[in-house]
PDB file of C-alpha atoms in Angstrom:
ATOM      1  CA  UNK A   1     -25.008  11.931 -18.421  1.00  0.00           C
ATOM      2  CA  UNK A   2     -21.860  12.851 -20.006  1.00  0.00           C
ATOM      3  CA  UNK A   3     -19.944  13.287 -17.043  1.00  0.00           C
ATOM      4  CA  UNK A   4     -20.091   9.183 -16.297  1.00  0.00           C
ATOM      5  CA  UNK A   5     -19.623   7.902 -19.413  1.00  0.00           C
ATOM      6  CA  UNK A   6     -15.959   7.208 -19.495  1.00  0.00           C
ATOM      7  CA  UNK A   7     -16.376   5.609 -15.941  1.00  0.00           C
ATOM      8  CA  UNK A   8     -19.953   3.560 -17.370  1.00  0.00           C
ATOM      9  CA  UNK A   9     -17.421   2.191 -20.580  1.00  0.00           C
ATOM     10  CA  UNK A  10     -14.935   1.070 -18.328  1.00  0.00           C
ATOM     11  CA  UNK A  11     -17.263  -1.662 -16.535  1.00  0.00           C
ATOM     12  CA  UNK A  12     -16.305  -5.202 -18.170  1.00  0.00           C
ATOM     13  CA  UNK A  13     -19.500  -7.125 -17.273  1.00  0.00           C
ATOM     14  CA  UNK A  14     -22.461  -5.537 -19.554  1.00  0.00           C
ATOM     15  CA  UNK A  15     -24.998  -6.434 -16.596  1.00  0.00           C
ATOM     16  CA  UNK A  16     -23.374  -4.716 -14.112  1.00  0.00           C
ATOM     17  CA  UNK A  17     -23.078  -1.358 -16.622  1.00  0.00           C
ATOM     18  CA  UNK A  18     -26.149  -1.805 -17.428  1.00  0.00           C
ATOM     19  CA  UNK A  19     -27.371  -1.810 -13.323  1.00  0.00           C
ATOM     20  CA  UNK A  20     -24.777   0.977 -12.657  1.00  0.00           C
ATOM     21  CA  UNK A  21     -26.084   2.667 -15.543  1.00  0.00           C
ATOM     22  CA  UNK A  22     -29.215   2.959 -14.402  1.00  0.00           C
ATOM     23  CA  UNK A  23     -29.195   3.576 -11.131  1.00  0.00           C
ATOM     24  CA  UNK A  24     -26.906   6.778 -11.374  1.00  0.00           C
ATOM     25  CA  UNK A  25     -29.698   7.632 -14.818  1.00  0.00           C
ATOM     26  CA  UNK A  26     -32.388   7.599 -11.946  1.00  0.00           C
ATOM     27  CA  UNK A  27     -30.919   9.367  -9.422  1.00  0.00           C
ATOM     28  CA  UNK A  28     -29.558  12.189 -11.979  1.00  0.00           C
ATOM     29  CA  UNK A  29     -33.404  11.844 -12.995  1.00  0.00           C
ATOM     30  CA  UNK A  30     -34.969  12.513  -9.892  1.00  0.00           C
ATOM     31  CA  UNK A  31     -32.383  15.061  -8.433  1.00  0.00           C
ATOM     32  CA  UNK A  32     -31.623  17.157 -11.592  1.00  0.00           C
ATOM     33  CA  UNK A  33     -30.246  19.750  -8.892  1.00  0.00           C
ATOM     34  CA  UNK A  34     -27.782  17.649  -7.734  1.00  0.00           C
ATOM     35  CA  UNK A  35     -23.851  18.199  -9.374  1.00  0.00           C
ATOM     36  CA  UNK A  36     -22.419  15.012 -10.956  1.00  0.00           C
ATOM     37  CA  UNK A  37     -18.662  14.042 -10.846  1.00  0.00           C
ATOM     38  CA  UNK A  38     -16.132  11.519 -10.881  1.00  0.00           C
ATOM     39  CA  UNK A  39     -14.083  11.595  -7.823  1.00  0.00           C
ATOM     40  CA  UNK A  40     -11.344   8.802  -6.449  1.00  0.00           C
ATOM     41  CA  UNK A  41     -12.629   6.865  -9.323  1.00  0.00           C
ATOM     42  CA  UNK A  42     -16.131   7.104  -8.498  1.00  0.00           C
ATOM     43  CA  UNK A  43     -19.544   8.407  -9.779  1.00  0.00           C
ATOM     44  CA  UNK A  44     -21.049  10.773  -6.885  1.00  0.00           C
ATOM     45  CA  UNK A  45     -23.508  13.414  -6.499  1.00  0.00           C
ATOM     46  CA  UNK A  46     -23.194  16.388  -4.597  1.00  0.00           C
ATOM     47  CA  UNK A  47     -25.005  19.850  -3.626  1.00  0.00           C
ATOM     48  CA  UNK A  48     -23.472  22.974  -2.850  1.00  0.00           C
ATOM     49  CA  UNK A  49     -20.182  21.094  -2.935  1.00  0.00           C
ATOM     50  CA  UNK A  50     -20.697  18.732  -0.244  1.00  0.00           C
ATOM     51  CA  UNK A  51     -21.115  15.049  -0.815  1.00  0.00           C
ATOM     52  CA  UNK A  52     -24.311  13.447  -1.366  1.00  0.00           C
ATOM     53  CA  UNK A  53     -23.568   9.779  -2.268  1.00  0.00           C
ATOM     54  CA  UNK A  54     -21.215   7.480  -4.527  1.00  0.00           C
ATOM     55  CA  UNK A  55     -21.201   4.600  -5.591  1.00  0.00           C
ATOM     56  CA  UNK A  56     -18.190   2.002  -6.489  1.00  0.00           C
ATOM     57  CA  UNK A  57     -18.364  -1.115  -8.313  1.00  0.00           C
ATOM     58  CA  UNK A  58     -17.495  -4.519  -6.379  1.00  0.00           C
ATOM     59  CA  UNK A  59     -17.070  -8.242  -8.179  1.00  0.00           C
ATOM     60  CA  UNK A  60     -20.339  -9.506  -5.863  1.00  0.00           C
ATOM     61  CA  UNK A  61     -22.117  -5.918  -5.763  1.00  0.00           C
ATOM     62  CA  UNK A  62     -22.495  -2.214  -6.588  1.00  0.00           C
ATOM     63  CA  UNK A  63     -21.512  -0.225  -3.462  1.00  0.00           C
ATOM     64  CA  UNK A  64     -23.518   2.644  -2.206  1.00  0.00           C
ATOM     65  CA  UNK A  65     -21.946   5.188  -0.099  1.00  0.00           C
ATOM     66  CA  UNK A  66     -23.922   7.620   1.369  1.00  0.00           C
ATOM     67  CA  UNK A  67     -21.891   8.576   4.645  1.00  0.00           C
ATOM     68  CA  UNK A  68     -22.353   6.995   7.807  1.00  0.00           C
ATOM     69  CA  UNK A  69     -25.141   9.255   9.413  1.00  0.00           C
ATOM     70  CA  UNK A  70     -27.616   8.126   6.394  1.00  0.00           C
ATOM     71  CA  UNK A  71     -26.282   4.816   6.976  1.00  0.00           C
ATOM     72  CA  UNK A  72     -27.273   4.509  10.771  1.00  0.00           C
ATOM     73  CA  UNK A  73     -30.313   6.399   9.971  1.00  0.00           C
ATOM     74  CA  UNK A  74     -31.586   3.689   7.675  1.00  0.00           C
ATOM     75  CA  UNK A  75     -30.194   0.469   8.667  1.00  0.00           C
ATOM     76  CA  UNK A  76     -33.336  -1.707   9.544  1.00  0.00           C
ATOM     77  CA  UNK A  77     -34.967  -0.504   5.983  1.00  0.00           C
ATOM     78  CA  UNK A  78     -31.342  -1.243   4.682  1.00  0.00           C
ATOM     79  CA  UNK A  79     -31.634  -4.678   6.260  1.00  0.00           C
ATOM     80  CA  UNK A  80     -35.162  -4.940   5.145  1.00  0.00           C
ATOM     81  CA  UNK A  81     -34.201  -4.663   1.537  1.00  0.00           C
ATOM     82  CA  UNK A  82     -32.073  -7.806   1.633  1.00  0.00           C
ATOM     83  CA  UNK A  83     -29.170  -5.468   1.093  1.00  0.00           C
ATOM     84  CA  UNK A  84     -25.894  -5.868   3.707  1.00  0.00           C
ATOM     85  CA  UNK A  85     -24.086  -2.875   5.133  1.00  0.00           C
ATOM     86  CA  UNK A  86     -20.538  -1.629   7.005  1.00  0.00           C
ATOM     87  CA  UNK A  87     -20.411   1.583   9.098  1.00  0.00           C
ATOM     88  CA  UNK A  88     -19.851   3.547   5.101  1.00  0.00           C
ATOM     89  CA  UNK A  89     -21.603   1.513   2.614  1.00  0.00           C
ATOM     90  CA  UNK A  90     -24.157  -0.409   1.586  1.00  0.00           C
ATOM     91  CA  UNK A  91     -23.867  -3.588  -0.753  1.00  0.00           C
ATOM     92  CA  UNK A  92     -26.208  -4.186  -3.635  1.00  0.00           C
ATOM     93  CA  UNK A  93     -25.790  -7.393  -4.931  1.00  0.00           C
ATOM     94  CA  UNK A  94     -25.402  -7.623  -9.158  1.00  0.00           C
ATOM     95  CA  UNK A  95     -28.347 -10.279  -9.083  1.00  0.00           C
ATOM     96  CA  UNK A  96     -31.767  -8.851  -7.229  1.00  0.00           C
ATOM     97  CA  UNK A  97     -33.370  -5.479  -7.169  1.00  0.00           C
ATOM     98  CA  UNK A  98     -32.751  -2.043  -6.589  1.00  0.00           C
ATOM     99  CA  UNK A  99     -35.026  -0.628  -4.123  1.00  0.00           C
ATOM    100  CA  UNK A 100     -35.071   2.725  -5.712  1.00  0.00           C
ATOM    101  CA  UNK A 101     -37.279   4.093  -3.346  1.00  0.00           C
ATOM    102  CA  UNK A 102     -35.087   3.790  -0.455  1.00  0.00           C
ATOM    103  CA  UNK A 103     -32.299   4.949  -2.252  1.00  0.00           C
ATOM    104  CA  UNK A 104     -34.048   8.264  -3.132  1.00  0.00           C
ATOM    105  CA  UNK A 105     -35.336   8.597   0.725  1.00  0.00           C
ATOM    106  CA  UNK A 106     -31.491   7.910   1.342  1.00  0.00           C
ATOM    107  CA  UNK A 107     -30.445  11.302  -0.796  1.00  0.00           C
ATOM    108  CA  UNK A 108     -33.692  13.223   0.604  1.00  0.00           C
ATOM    109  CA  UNK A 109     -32.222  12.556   3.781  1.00  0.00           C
ATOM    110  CA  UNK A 110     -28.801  13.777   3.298  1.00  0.00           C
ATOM    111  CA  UNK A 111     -29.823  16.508   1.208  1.00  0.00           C
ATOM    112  CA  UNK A 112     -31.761  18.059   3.960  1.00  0.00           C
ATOM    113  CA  UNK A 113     -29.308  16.950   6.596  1.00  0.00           C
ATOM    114  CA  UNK A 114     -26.419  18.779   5.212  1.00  0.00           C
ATOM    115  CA  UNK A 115     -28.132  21.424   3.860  1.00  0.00           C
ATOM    116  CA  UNK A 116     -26.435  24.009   5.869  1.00  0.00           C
ATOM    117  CA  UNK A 117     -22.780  21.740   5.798  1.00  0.00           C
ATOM    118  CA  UNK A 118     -20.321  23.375   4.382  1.00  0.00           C
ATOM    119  CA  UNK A 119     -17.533  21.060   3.558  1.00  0.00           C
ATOM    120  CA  UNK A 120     -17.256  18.065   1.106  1.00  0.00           C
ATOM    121  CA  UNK A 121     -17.845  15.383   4.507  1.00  0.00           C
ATOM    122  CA  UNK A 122     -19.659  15.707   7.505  1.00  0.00           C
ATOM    123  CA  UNK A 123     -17.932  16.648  10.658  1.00  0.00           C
ATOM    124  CA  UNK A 124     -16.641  14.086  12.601  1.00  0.00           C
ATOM    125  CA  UNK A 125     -18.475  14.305  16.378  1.00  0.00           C
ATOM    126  CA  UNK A 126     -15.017  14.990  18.812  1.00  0.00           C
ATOM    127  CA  UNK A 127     -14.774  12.210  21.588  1.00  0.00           C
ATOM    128  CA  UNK A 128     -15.826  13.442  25.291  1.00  0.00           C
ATOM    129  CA  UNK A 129     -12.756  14.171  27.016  1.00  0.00           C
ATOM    130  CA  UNK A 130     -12.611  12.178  30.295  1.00  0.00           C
TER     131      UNK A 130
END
């Protein structure tokens, strides 16, 4: 995982490396197909050069951003988890659980939904003209 470990040694706090640490190990683990990188300061993954997810570091949480449309697509089993959420990420507090299972139906989800995308975001939907 070479390509996050200058990010990984910049983290302060050795829990929260250690938690960022292994949640980007897993995903890189169960989406070897996936390209790693270090964009805007942040770890993400992406296929076929379009964005997958990222994540950022926060003082109360690690932030997951996975794009709105996974976002909205998940947010009861978001809220479920105990985790809280804006319209572009969702917060994972330092002290509880990863729920690594919806994480990895988060990715399966955008992987297949922007399979056939090809630029780095989604589209933005255009606003009905009145």
């Amino acid at each position: 995982m070479t390509v996050f470990t200058d990010f990984l040694a910049q983290i302060a706090d050795p829990q929260h490396r250690e938690r960022t640490q292994a949640v980007l190990d897993r995903v890189a683990e169960q989406f070897p197909h996936l390209d790693r990188k270090i964009a805007w300061n942040q770890p993400m993954f992406t296929d076929h050069g379009t964005f997958i997810i990222g994540f950022s570091l926060a003082k109360p949480h690690l932030a997951v951003a996975p794009e709105a449309a996974a976002i909205d697509h998940f947010s009861k089993e978001i809220v479920a988890a105990g985790y809280g959420h804006t319209s572009q990420l969702i917060r994972i507090p330092w002290k509880g659980e990863v729920d690594f299972s919806l994480l990895e139906k988060i990715i399966e989800f955008n992987i297949v939904d922007k399979a056939r995308c090809d630029t780095f975001w989604r589209k933005q939907a255009k606003p009905a003209s009145s």
